[in-house]
Amino acid sequence: MTAVAEAPAAVGAVKSFTVTIKIRRFNPEVSPDPTWQEFQVEAHATDRVLDALHKIKWEQDGSLTFRRSCAHGVCGSDAMRINGRNRLACKTLLKDVNPDKPITVEPIKALPVLKDLVVDMEPFFASYREIMPFLITSGNEPTRERLQSAEERARFDDTTKCILCAACTSSCPVFWTDGQYFGPAAIVNAHRFIFDSRDEGGQQRLDILNDKEGVWRCRTTFNCTEACPRGIQVTKAIAEVKQAMIRRAF
Amino acid sequence: MPDRPGGTLYRGREGMWSWVAQRVTGVLIFFFLLVHVLDTAVINVSPEAYNAIIGTYRHWIMGLGEAGLVAAVVIHAFNGVRLILVDFWAKGAKYQRVMLYIALALFVVVMAGFLPRHLMNTFGGH
């Protein structure tokens, strides 16, 4: 038998396919009701959902509205509901969300939709501000760095990864029905300081989150953990804050 | 996909659906307890009235209802233990999915012991 070399693919001839993107459109200036609109996009296996949205906006319908900044999973602008689940459009490859069927793209739930995929993030950031996401200390400023051991740093490493994209908070069934709930993202960012050995505002933050709209609203559905594009163990972080509250009570 | 005003159903995983099941079984158990307190309170009216009401539990429809009630209580109880562990056991969040499947397995075992005997009582005469 003789070996038959496969003909090398010509440069630039990457296999492409056509994918249907079904987008939930909403424009309050045109109609008070949202509608679904389908677009056909020519895509490659290496394309992300964000690339498909760009193609639609640049080549088919310039009125399509969505947020994105860095487009590389760091800025947290493009959280949206893709095939029923919260994800970052810039971190989701089309080939991973079954491009054989129409891919549905909707705005994240529970935050007011302003237009198409853009939601009003203000209620989300208001909760974030409430937990005081900054270092609180007392006494004189040290002349050098505030030191901590590698173990102390590792204690809250997971929750430093948050990019405030709201994928977790808007995946939470409690937050869908109770917009007053602080939500996973605010608790994650409180966790980041509560367990920081350099910070002295832990008790204040625990007081804030001991509210009836605080950590005890969490029903451990793990939707937030599944949705987090940074892989933060969100539900675990919330449970750790709950445990810290129990521990300080005794 | 129909044009639902709230968008499509969120595709949560085991955690979300076990939470839905916990809510549904909790509400069912609450309504049963409400009725059960009322039917037991009829003893204050007269023993005959009480017997008449409790006697209706022998009907096969009530028998099936009781099977459903036991199923709801058992799954609610086992999953409830899982939820307590998720909150207060340091490794609870890590093993939440495993614990759910353990709860479901225990549910199947308990129901396998209960259902045949109960259904024999319900449909087999006395």
mmCIF file of C-alpha atoms in Angstrom:
data_model
loop_
_atom_site.group_PDB
_atom_site.id
_atom_site.type_symbol
_atom_site.label_atom_id
_atom_site.label_comp_id
_atom_site.label_asym_id
_atom_site.label_seq_id
_atom_site.Cartn_x
_atom_site.Cartn_y
_atom_site.Cartn_z
ATOM 1 C CA MET A 1 0.000 0.000 0.000
ATOM 2 C CA THR A 2 1.264 3.400 -0.754
ATOM 3 C CA ALA A 3 0.638 6.256 1.534
ATOM 4 C CA VAL A 4 -1.548 8.901 0.042
ATOM 5 C CA ALA A 5 -0.870 12.357 1.284
ATOM 6 C CA GLU A 6 -4.001 14.397 1.732
ATOM 7 C CA ALA A 7 -4.061 17.464 -0.378
ATOM 8 C CA PRO A 8 -3.114 20.373 1.885
ATOM 9 C CA ALA A 9 -5.856 22.920 2.308
ATOM 10 C CA ALA A 10 -5.190 26.021 0.329
ATOM 11 C CA VAL A 11 -4.115 28.987 2.387
ATOM 12 C CA GLY A 12 -7.161 30.946 3.439
ATOM 13 C CA ALA A 13 -9.533 28.127 2.602
ATOM 14 C CA VAL A 14 -10.602 27.471 6.177
ATOM 15 C CA LYS A 15 -13.820 25.495 6.233
ATOM 16 C CA SER A 16 -16.744 27.799 6.810
ATOM 17 C CA PHE A 17 -20.384 27.186 7.590
ATOM 18 C CA THR A 18 -23.587 29.139 7.707
ATOM 19 C CA VAL A 19 -25.126 29.690 11.102
ATOM 20 C CA THR A 20 -28.489 31.157 12.041
ATOM 21 C CA ILE A 21 -28.408 33.669 14.869
ATOM 22 C CA LYS A 22 -31.764 34.413 16.448
ATOM 23 C CA ILE A 23 -31.612 37.688 18.324
ATOM 24 C CA ARG A 24 -34.161 39.167 20.674
ATOM 25 C CA ARG A 25 -34.538 42.715 19.400
ATOM 26 C CA PHE A 26 -36.016 45.556 21.367
ATOM 27 C CA ASN A 27 -36.252 49.194 20.409
ATOM 28 C CA PRO A 28 -38.557 51.255 22.623
ATOM 29 C CA GLU A 29 -38.700 53.991 19.977
ATOM 30 C CA VAL A 30 -40.266 51.582 17.483
ATOM 31 C CA SER A 31 -42.301 49.151 19.568
ATOM 32 C CA PRO A 32 -42.854 48.494 23.266
ATOM 33 C CA ASP A 33 -42.604 44.746 22.621
ATOM 34 C CA PRO A 34 -39.439 42.786 21.918
ATOM 35 C CA THR A 35 -39.305 40.605 18.809
ATOM 36 C CA TRP A 36 -37.105 37.770 17.571
ATOM 37 C CA GLN A 37 -35.126 38.342 14.416
ATOM 38 C CA GLU A 38 -33.051 35.768 12.538
ATOM 39 C CA PHE A 39 -29.814 36.435 10.700
ATOM 40 C CA GLN A 40 -27.723 34.101 8.533
ATOM 41 C CA VAL A 41 -24.013 34.485 9.047
ATOM 42 C CA GLU A 42 -21.081 32.858 7.272
ATOM 43 C CA ALA A 43 -18.709 31.711 10.023
ATOM 44 C CA HIS A 44 -15.580 29.685 10.735
ATOM 45 C CA ALA A 45 -14.973 27.149 13.470
ATOM 46 C CA THR A 46 -12.733 29.657 15.207
ATOM 47 C CA ASP A 47 -15.413 32.366 15.295
ATOM 48 C CA ARG A 48 -17.072 33.425 18.509
ATOM 49 C CA VAL A 49 -20.644 34.572 18.983
ATOM 50 C CA LEU A 50 -19.275 38.100 19.190
ATOM 51 C CA ASP A 51 -17.761 37.743 15.704
ATOM 52 C CA ALA A 52 -21.166 36.726 14.381
ATOM 53 C CA LEU A 53 -22.780 39.749 16.067
ATOM 54 C CA HIS A 54 -20.110 41.990 14.532
ATOM 55 C CA LYS A 55 -20.763 40.548 11.084
ATOM 56 C CA ILE A 56 -24.478 41.197 11.490
ATOM 57 C CA LYS A 57 -23.923 44.749 12.705
ATOM 58 C CA TRP A 58 -21.282 45.622 10.104
ATOM 59 C CA GLU A 59 -22.735 43.867 7.075
ATOM 60 C CA GLN A 60 -26.467 43.320 7.564
ATOM 61 C CA ASP A 61 -28.121 45.560 10.135
ATOM 62 C CA GLY A 62 -26.243 48.484 11.630
ATOM 63 C CA SER A 63 -29.003 49.109 14.144
ATOM 64 C CA LEU A 64 -28.184 45.965 16.125
ATOM 65 C CA THR A 65 -27.101 47.201 19.537
ATOM 66 C CA PHE A 66 -24.838 45.431 22.019
ATOM 67 C CA ARG A 67 -21.969 46.264 24.353
ATOM 68 C CA ARG A 68 -18.414 45.114 23.920
ATOM 69 C CA SER A 69 -15.081 46.700 24.644
ATOM 70 C CA CYS A 70 -12.001 44.522 24.851
ATOM 71 C CA ALA A 71 -13.620 41.545 23.098
ATOM 72 C CA HIS A 72 -11.242 39.222 24.946
ATOM 73 C CA GLY A 73 -13.075 38.240 28.123
ATOM 74 C CA VAL A 74 -11.544 40.831 30.420
ATOM 75 C CA CYS A 75 -13.742 43.942 30.388
ATOM 76 C CA GLY A 76 -17.006 42.145 31.135
ATOM 77 C CA SER A 77 -19.147 44.156 28.724
ATOM 78 C CA ASP A 78 -20.743 41.498 26.568
ATOM 79 C CA ALA A 79 -22.503 39.165 28.979
ATOM 80 C CA MET A 80 -25.645 37.909 27.263
ATOM 81 C CA ARG A 81 -27.910 34.907 27.261
ATOM 82 C CA ILE A 82 -26.743 32.546 24.528
ATOM 83 C CA ASN A 83 -28.893 29.453 24.003
ATOM 84 C CA GLY A 84 -30.634 30.099 27.299
ATOM 85 C CA ARG A 85 -27.516 30.429 29.430
ATOM 86 C CA ASN A 86 -25.469 33.459 30.487
ATOM 87 C CA ARG A 87 -22.098 33.679 28.779
ATOM 88 C CA LEU A 88 -19.675 36.237 27.393
ATOM 89 C CA ALA A 89 -20.188 36.519 23.634
ATOM 90 C CA CYS A 90 -16.431 37.041 23.234
ATOM 91 C CA LYS A 91 -15.564 33.792 25.022
ATOM 92 C CA THR A 92 -18.161 31.536 23.393
ATOM 93 C CA LEU A 93 -17.174 29.777 20.197
ATOM 94 C CA LEU A 94 -20.039 29.211 17.757
ATOM 95 C CA LYS A 95 -18.977 25.579 17.349
ATOM 96 C CA ASP A 96 -19.500 25.029 21.097
ATOM 97 C CA VAL A 97 -23.157 26.118 21.106
ATOM 98 C CA ASN A 98 -24.408 23.780 18.377
ATOM 99 C CA PRO A 99 -24.372 25.879 15.187
ATOM 100 C CA ASP A 100 -26.567 23.286 13.409
ATOM 101 C CA LYS A 101 -29.577 24.845 15.083
ATOM 102 C CA PRO A 102 -30.406 28.550 15.356
ATOM 103 C CA ILE A 103 -28.402 30.091 18.196
ATOM 104 C CA THR A 104 -30.582 32.293 20.395
ATOM 105 C CA VAL A 105 -29.074 35.479 21.774
ATOM 106 C CA GLU A 106 -30.971 37.485 24.391
ATOM 107 C CA PRO A 107 -30.121 40.214 26.862
ATOM 108 C CA ILE A 108 -29.338 39.047 30.415
ATOM 109 C CA LYS A 109 -32.407 38.693 32.616
ATOM 110 C CA ALA A 110 -33.784 40.889 35.401
ATOM 111 C CA LEU A 111 -32.016 44.117 34.467
ATOM 112 C CA PRO A 112 -34.068 46.647 32.436
ATOM 113 C CA VAL A 113 -33.415 46.271 28.707
ATOM 114 C CA LEU A 114 -32.542 49.602 27.085
ATOM 115 C CA LYS A 115 -32.139 48.425 23.509
ATOM 116 C CA ASP A 116 -31.565 45.005 21.912
ATOM 117 C CA LEU A 117 -28.843 43.348 24.025
ATOM 118 C CA VAL A 118 -27.995 46.392 26.140
ATOM 119 C CA VAL A 119 -29.352 46.435 29.689
ATOM 120 C CA ASP A 120 -29.267 49.098 32.385
ATOM 121 C CA MET A 121 -26.454 47.955 34.684
ATOM 122 C CA GLU A 122 -27.099 50.625 37.310
ATOM 123 C CA PRO A 123 -29.047 48.429 39.796
ATOM 124 C CA PHE A 124 -26.190 45.926 39.548
ATOM 125 C CA PHE A 125 -23.498 48.520 40.242
ATOM 126 C CA ALA A 126 -25.575 50.073 43.032
ATOM 127 C CA SER A 127 -25.401 46.754 44.937
ATOM 128 C CA TYR A 128 -21.700 46.581 44.191
ATOM 129 C CA ARG A 129 -21.097 50.030 45.667
ATOM 130 C CA GLU A 130 -23.083 49.174 48.774
ATOM 131 C CA ILE A 131 -20.666 46.483 49.913
ATOM 132 C CA MET A 132 -17.813 49.054 49.868
ATOM 133 C CA PRO A 133 -15.500 47.411 47.330
ATOM 134 C CA PHE A 134 -12.347 49.168 48.512
ATOM 135 C CA LEU A 135 -9.661 48.658 51.149
ATOM 136 C CA ILE A 136 -10.696 49.893 54.595
ATOM 137 C CA THR A 137 -7.915 50.425 57.143
ATOM 138 C CA SER A 138 -7.277 52.429 60.318
ATOM 139 C CA GLY A 139 -4.231 54.107 61.797
ATOM 140 C CA ASN A 140 -1.328 55.684 59.990
ATOM 141 C CA GLU A 141 -0.493 54.789 56.426
ATOM 142 C CA PRO A 142 2.519 52.474 56.332
ATOM 143 C CA THR A 143 5.509 53.870 54.486
ATOM 144 C CA ARG A 144 5.859 50.634 52.524
ATOM 145 C CA GLU A 145 3.514 47.934 51.188
ATOM 146 C CA ARG A 146 0.976 46.262 53.430
ATOM 147 C CA LEU A 147 2.479 42.809 53.644
ATOM 148 C CA GLN A 148 0.630 39.523 53.680
ATOM 149 C CA SER A 149 1.708 35.926 53.332
ATOM 150 C CA ALA A 150 1.116 33.810 50.256
ATOM 151 C CA GLU A 151 -1.471 31.812 52.228
ATOM 152 C CA GLU A 152 -3.308 34.968 53.260
ATOM 153 C CA ARG A 153 -3.348 36.099 49.639
ATOM 154 C CA ALA A 154 -4.574 32.710 48.449
ATOM 155 C CA ARG A 155 -7.533 32.894 50.853
ATOM 156 C CA PHE A 156 -9.437 35.300 48.583
ATOM 157 C CA ASP A 157 -7.681 34.661 45.266
ATOM 158 C CA ASP A 158 -10.734 33.180 43.566
ATOM 159 C CA THR A 159 -12.923 36.228 44.159
ATOM 160 C CA THR A 160 -10.311 38.699 42.840
ATOM 161 C CA LYS A 161 -11.031 37.415 39.333
ATOM 162 C CA CYS A 162 -14.437 39.081 39.010
ATOM 163 C CA ILE A 163 -14.877 41.332 35.970
ATOM 164 C CA LEU A 164 -18.344 42.612 36.964
ATOM 165 C CA CYS A 165 -20.040 41.316 33.822
ATOM 166 C CA ALA A 166 -23.278 40.494 35.714
ATOM 167 C CA ALA A 167 -23.525 37.006 34.212
ATOM 168 C CA CYS A 168 -23.879 35.549 37.723
ATOM 169 C CA THR A 169 -26.316 38.063 39.193
ATOM 170 C CA SER A 170 -28.607 37.928 36.163
ATOM 171 C CA SER A 171 -28.582 34.098 36.214
ATOM 172 C CA CYS A 172 -29.890 34.016 39.785
ATOM 173 C CA PRO A 173 -33.580 33.004 40.143
ATOM 174 C CA VAL A 174 -33.761 34.962 43.403
ATOM 175 C CA PHE A 175 -32.542 38.131 41.667
ATOM 176 C CA TRP A 176 -35.071 37.644 38.817
ATOM 177 C CA THR A 177 -37.965 38.032 41.236
ATOM 178 C CA ASP A 178 -36.347 40.203 43.913
ATOM 179 C CA GLY A 179 -34.276 43.007 42.455
ATOM 180 C CA GLN A 180 -33.426 44.183 45.985
ATOM 181 C CA TYR A 181 -31.251 41.093 46.571
ATOM 182 C CA PHE A 182 -27.580 42.059 46.573
ATOM 183 C CA GLY A 183 -26.867 39.305 44.062
ATOM 184 C CA PRO A 184 -23.871 36.998 43.654
ATOM 185 C CA ALA A 185 -21.480 39.581 42.148
ATOM 186 C CA ALA A 186 -21.770 42.010 45.069
ATOM 187 C CA ILE A 187 -21.249 39.167 47.555
ATOM 188 C CA VAL A 188 -18.234 37.881 45.603
ATOM 189 C CA ASN A 189 -16.663 41.335 45.775
ATOM 190 C CA ALA A 190 -17.455 41.622 49.479
ATOM 191 C CA HIS A 191 -15.810 38.202 49.953
ATOM 192 C CA ARG A 192 -12.706 39.556 48.236
ATOM 193 C CA PHE A 193 -12.260 42.114 51.065
ATOM 194 C CA ILE A 194 -13.808 40.225 54.004
ATOM 195 C CA PHE A 195 -11.143 37.514 53.691
ATOM 196 C CA ASP A 196 -8.276 39.929 52.917
ATOM 197 C CA SER A 197 -5.942 40.015 55.946
ATOM 198 C CA ARG A 198 -5.029 43.677 55.211
ATOM 199 C CA ASP A 199 -8.618 44.889 55.314
ATOM 200 C CA GLU A 200 -10.383 46.024 58.497
ATOM 201 C CA GLY A 201 -13.900 46.587 57.154
ATOM 202 C CA GLY A 202 -14.938 42.939 57.284
ATOM 203 C CA GLN A 203 -17.370 43.372 60.180
ATOM 204 C CA GLN A 204 -19.092 46.300 58.436
ATOM 205 C CA ARG A 205 -19.466 44.282 55.253
ATOM 206 C CA LEU A 206 -20.827 41.308 57.163
ATOM 207 C CA ASP A 207 -23.352 43.658 58.809
ATOM 208 C CA ILE A 208 -24.438 44.908 55.384
ATOM 209 C CA LEU A 209 -24.795 41.391 53.988
ATOM 210 C CA ASN A 210 -26.600 40.080 57.093
ATOM 211 C CA ASP A 211 -29.614 42.049 55.830
ATOM 212 C CA LYS A 212 -32.704 40.144 54.750
ATOM 213 C CA GLU A 213 -31.757 41.007 51.156
ATOM 214 C CA GLY A 214 -28.210 39.831 51.822
ATOM 215 C CA VAL A 215 -26.525 36.438 51.706
ATOM 216 C CA TRP A 216 -29.433 34.609 53.339
ATOM 217 C CA ARG A 217 -31.520 35.183 50.206
ATOM 218 C CA CYS A 218 -29.169 32.794 48.371
ATOM 219 C CA ARG A 219 -30.945 29.523 47.603
ATOM 220 C CA THR A 220 -27.823 27.758 46.299
ATOM 221 C CA THR A 221 -29.114 27.020 42.787
ATOM 222 C CA PHE A 222 -25.504 27.197 41.494
ATOM 223 C CA ASN A 223 -26.667 29.088 38.380
ATOM 224 C CA CYS A 224 -24.107 31.789 39.224
ATOM 225 C CA THR A 225 -21.244 29.306 39.491
ATOM 226 C CA GLU A 226 -22.215 27.757 36.146
ATOM 227 C CA ALA A 227 -22.545 31.165 34.491
ATOM 228 C CA CYS A 228 -19.308 32.795 35.696
ATOM 229 C CA PRO A 229 -17.029 33.243 32.651
ATOM 230 C CA ARG A 230 -14.045 33.529 35.013
ATOM 231 C CA GLY A 231 -14.706 30.201 36.674
ATOM 232 C CA ILE A 232 -15.195 31.744 40.120
ATOM 233 C CA GLN A 233 -16.794 29.334 42.600
ATOM 234 C CA VAL A 234 -19.492 31.894 43.328
ATOM 235 C CA THR A 235 -21.860 29.783 45.398
ATOM 236 C CA LYS A 236 -18.929 28.570 47.487
ATOM 237 C CA ALA A 237 -17.865 32.176 48.124
ATOM 238 C CA ILE A 238 -21.407 33.051 49.228
ATOM 239 C CA ALA A 239 -21.460 30.012 51.539
ATOM 240 C CA GLU A 240 -18.138 31.148 53.053
ATOM 241 C CA VAL A 241 -19.626 34.542 53.832
ATOM 242 C CA LYS A 242 -22.646 32.816 55.442
ATOM 243 C CA GLN A 243 -20.291 30.668 57.516
ATOM 244 C CA ALA A 244 -18.290 33.732 58.586
ATOM 245 C CA MET A 245 -21.512 35.287 59.880
ATOM 246 C CA ILE A 246 -22.402 32.187 61.866
ATOM 247 C CA ARG A 247 -18.881 31.975 63.286
ATOM 248 C CA ARG A 248 -18.791 35.568 64.515
ATOM 249 C CA ALA A 249 -22.151 35.092 66.249
ATOM 250 C CA PHE A 250 -20.647 32.519 68.626
ATOM 251 C CA MET B 1 -39.764 29.092 19.616
ATOM 252 C CA PRO B 2 -42.810 31.173 20.503
ATOM 253 C CA ASP B 3 -42.379 34.823 21.235
ATOM 254 C CA ARG B 4 -42.440 34.717 25.022
ATOM 255 C CA PRO B 5 -42.467 38.121 26.674
ATOM 256 C CA GLY B 6 -39.829 37.101 29.214
ATOM 257 C CA GLY B 7 -37.559 35.458 26.676
ATOM 258 C CA THR B 8 -36.636 31.795 26.634
ATOM 259 C CA LEU B 9 -36.514 29.607 29.713
ATOM 260 C CA TYR B 10 -33.175 29.911 31.521
ATOM 261 C CA ARG B 11 -31.226 26.699 31.026
ATOM 262 C CA GLY B 12 -30.016 26.091 34.542
ATOM 263 C CA ARG B 13 -28.552 22.756 35.568
ATOM 264 C CA GLU B 14 -29.157 20.309 38.445
ATOM 265 C CA GLY B 15 -28.856 23.026 41.088
ATOM 266 C CA MET B 16 -31.634 25.133 39.608
ATOM 267 C CA TRP B 17 -34.007 22.246 38.962
ATOM 268 C CA SER B 18 -33.472 20.763 42.423
ATOM 269 C CA TRP B 19 -34.326 24.193 43.820
ATOM 270 C CA VAL B 20 -37.527 24.231 41.736
ATOM 271 C CA ALA B 21 -38.373 20.730 43.019
ATOM 272 C CA GLN B 22 -37.667 21.828 46.602
ATOM 273 C CA ARG B 23 -40.080 24.759 46.207
ATOM 274 C CA VAL B 24 -42.828 22.695 44.569
ATOM 275 C CA THR B 25 -42.649 19.856 47.113
ATOM 276 C CA GLY B 26 -42.471 22.383 49.960
ATOM 277 C CA VAL B 27 -45.648 24.118 48.820
ATOM 278 C CA LEU B 28 -47.434 20.765 48.306
ATOM 279 C CA ILE B 29 -46.470 19.594 51.792
ATOM 280 C CA PHE B 30 -47.626 22.899 53.266
ATOM 281 C CA PHE B 31 -51.063 22.567 51.676
ATOM 282 C CA PHE B 32 -51.362 18.983 52.839
ATOM 283 C CA LEU B 33 -50.488 20.001 56.417
ATOM 284 C CA LEU B 34 -53.108 22.737 56.249
ATOM 285 C CA VAL B 35 -55.792 20.242 55.218
ATOM 286 C CA HIS B 36 -54.511 17.705 57.703
ATOM 287 C CA VAL B 37 -54.790 20.147 60.611
ATOM 288 C CA LEU B 38 -58.355 20.908 59.519
ATOM 289 C CA ASP B 39 -59.444 17.254 59.171
ATOM 290 C CA THR B 40 -57.883 16.401 62.538
ATOM 291 C CA ALA B 41 -59.624 19.375 64.132
ATOM 292 C CA VAL B 42 -62.977 17.827 63.153
ATOM 293 C CA ILE B 43 -62.537 15.575 66.219
ATOM 294 C CA ASN B 44 -63.773 18.618 68.139
ATOM 295 C CA VAL B 45 -67.050 18.481 66.202
ATOM 296 C CA SER B 46 -67.901 14.842 66.856
ATOM 297 C CA PRO B 47 -66.179 11.443 66.686
ATOM 298 C CA GLU B 48 -68.605 10.389 63.919
ATOM 299 C CA ALA B 49 -67.738 13.368 61.738
ATOM 300 C CA TYR B 50 -64.047 12.688 62.328
ATOM 301 C CA ASN B 51 -64.429 9.025 61.348
ATOM 302 C CA ALA B 52 -66.337 9.970 58.196
ATOM 303 C CA ILE B 53 -63.635 12.372 57.095
ATOM 304 C CA ILE B 54 -60.703 10.135 57.984
ATOM 305 C CA GLY B 55 -62.525 7.282 56.231
ATOM 306 C CA THR B 56 -62.210 9.097 52.930
ATOM 307 C CA TYR B 57 -58.471 8.459 53.116
ATOM 308 C CA ARG B 58 -59.238 4.842 52.207
ATOM 309 C CA HIS B 59 -60.326 5.833 48.742
ATOM 310 C CA TRP B 60 -57.784 4.873 46.065
ATOM 311 C CA ILE B 61 -57.496 8.472 44.873
ATOM 312 C CA MET B 62 -56.384 9.446 48.371
ATOM 313 C CA GLY B 63 -54.062 6.442 48.348
ATOM 314 C CA LEU B 64 -52.318 7.736 45.241
ATOM 315 C CA GLY B 65 -52.244 11.186 46.821
ATOM 316 C CA GLU B 66 -50.545 9.715 49.880
ATOM 317 C CA ALA B 67 -47.958 8.055 47.664
ATOM 318 C CA GLY B 68 -47.282 11.467 46.121
ATOM 319 C CA LEU B 69 -47.154 13.059 49.563
ATOM 320 C CA VAL B 70 -44.578 10.565 50.827
ATOM 321 C CA ALA B 71 -42.540 11.056 47.656
ATOM 322 C CA ALA B 72 -42.625 14.831 48.169
ATOM 323 C CA VAL B 73 -41.649 14.569 51.850
ATOM 324 C CA VAL B 74 -38.808 12.129 51.170
ATOM 325 C CA ILE B 75 -37.218 14.112 48.348
ATOM 326 C CA HIS B 76 -37.713 17.392 50.237
ATOM 327 C CA ALA B 77 -36.045 15.920 53.318
ATOM 328 C CA PHE B 78 -33.015 14.394 51.585
ATOM 329 C CA ASN B 79 -32.444 17.420 49.377
ATOM 330 C CA GLY B 80 -32.919 19.617 52.448
ATOM 331 C CA VAL B 81 -30.019 17.868 54.155
ATOM 332 C CA ARG B 82 -27.971 18.473 50.993
ATOM 333 C CA LEU B 83 -28.835 22.189 51.071
ATOM 334 C CA ILE B 84 -27.797 22.477 54.731
ATOM 335 C CA LEU B 85 -24.479 20.830 53.879
ATOM 336 C CA VAL B 86 -23.974 23.143 50.873
ATOM 337 C CA ASP B 87 -24.322 26.121 53.181
ATOM 338 C CA PHE B 88 -22.467 24.962 56.255
ATOM 339 C CA TRP B 89 -20.026 22.222 55.256
ATOM 340 C CA ALA B 90 -16.779 23.646 53.877
ATOM 341 C CA LYS B 91 -16.766 21.199 50.968
ATOM 342 C CA GLY B 92 -20.533 21.303 50.417
ATOM 343 C CA ALA B 93 -20.422 23.522 47.321
ATOM 344 C CA LYS B 94 -17.793 21.293 45.721
ATOM 345 C CA TYR B 95 -19.822 18.125 46.185
ATOM 346 C CA GLN B 96 -23.301 19.584 45.625
ATOM 347 C CA ARG B 97 -23.942 17.594 42.459
ATOM 348 C CA VAL B 98 -22.714 14.331 43.980
ATOM 349 C CA MET B 99 -24.892 14.966 47.017
ATOM 350 C CA LEU B 100 -27.919 15.555 44.797
ATOM 351 C CA TYR B 101 -27.430 12.187 43.140
ATOM 352 C CA ILE B 102 -26.992 10.567 46.559
ATOM 353 C CA ALA B 103 -30.258 12.199 47.673
ATOM 354 C CA LEU B 104 -31.998 10.908 44.550
ATOM 355 C CA ALA B 105 -30.590 7.415 45.110
ATOM 356 C CA LEU B 106 -31.805 7.421 48.722
ATOM 357 C CA PHE B 107 -35.187 8.615 47.460
ATOM 358 C CA VAL B 108 -35.407 5.673 45.053
ATOM 359 C CA VAL B 109 -34.421 3.192 47.790
ATOM 360 C CA VAL B 110 -36.956 4.548 50.282
ATOM 361 C CA MET B 111 -39.741 4.684 47.709
ATOM 362 C CA ALA B 112 -38.929 1.142 46.516
ATOM 363 C CA GLY B 113 -39.499 -0.029 50.074
ATOM 364 C CA PHE B 114 -42.629 2.013 50.618
ATOM 365 C CA LEU B 115 -44.565 1.981 47.351
ATOM 366 C CA PRO B 116 -45.310 -1.772 46.913
ATOM 367 C CA ARG B 117 -46.617 -2.125 50.467
ATOM 368 C CA HIS B 118 -48.622 1.091 50.243
ATOM 369 C CA LEU B 119 -50.140 0.298 46.851
ATOM 370 C CA MET B 120 -51.074 -3.205 48.097
ATOM 371 C CA ASN B 121 -52.939 -1.557 50.964
ATOM 372 C CA THR B 122 -54.578 0.927 48.636
ATOM 373 C CA PHE B 123 -55.684 -1.460 45.894
ATOM 374 C CA GLY B 124 -55.561 -4.883 47.553
ATOM 375 C CA GLY B 125 -58.491 -4.504 49.942
ATOM 376 C CA HIS B 126 -57.970 -4.809 53.692
#
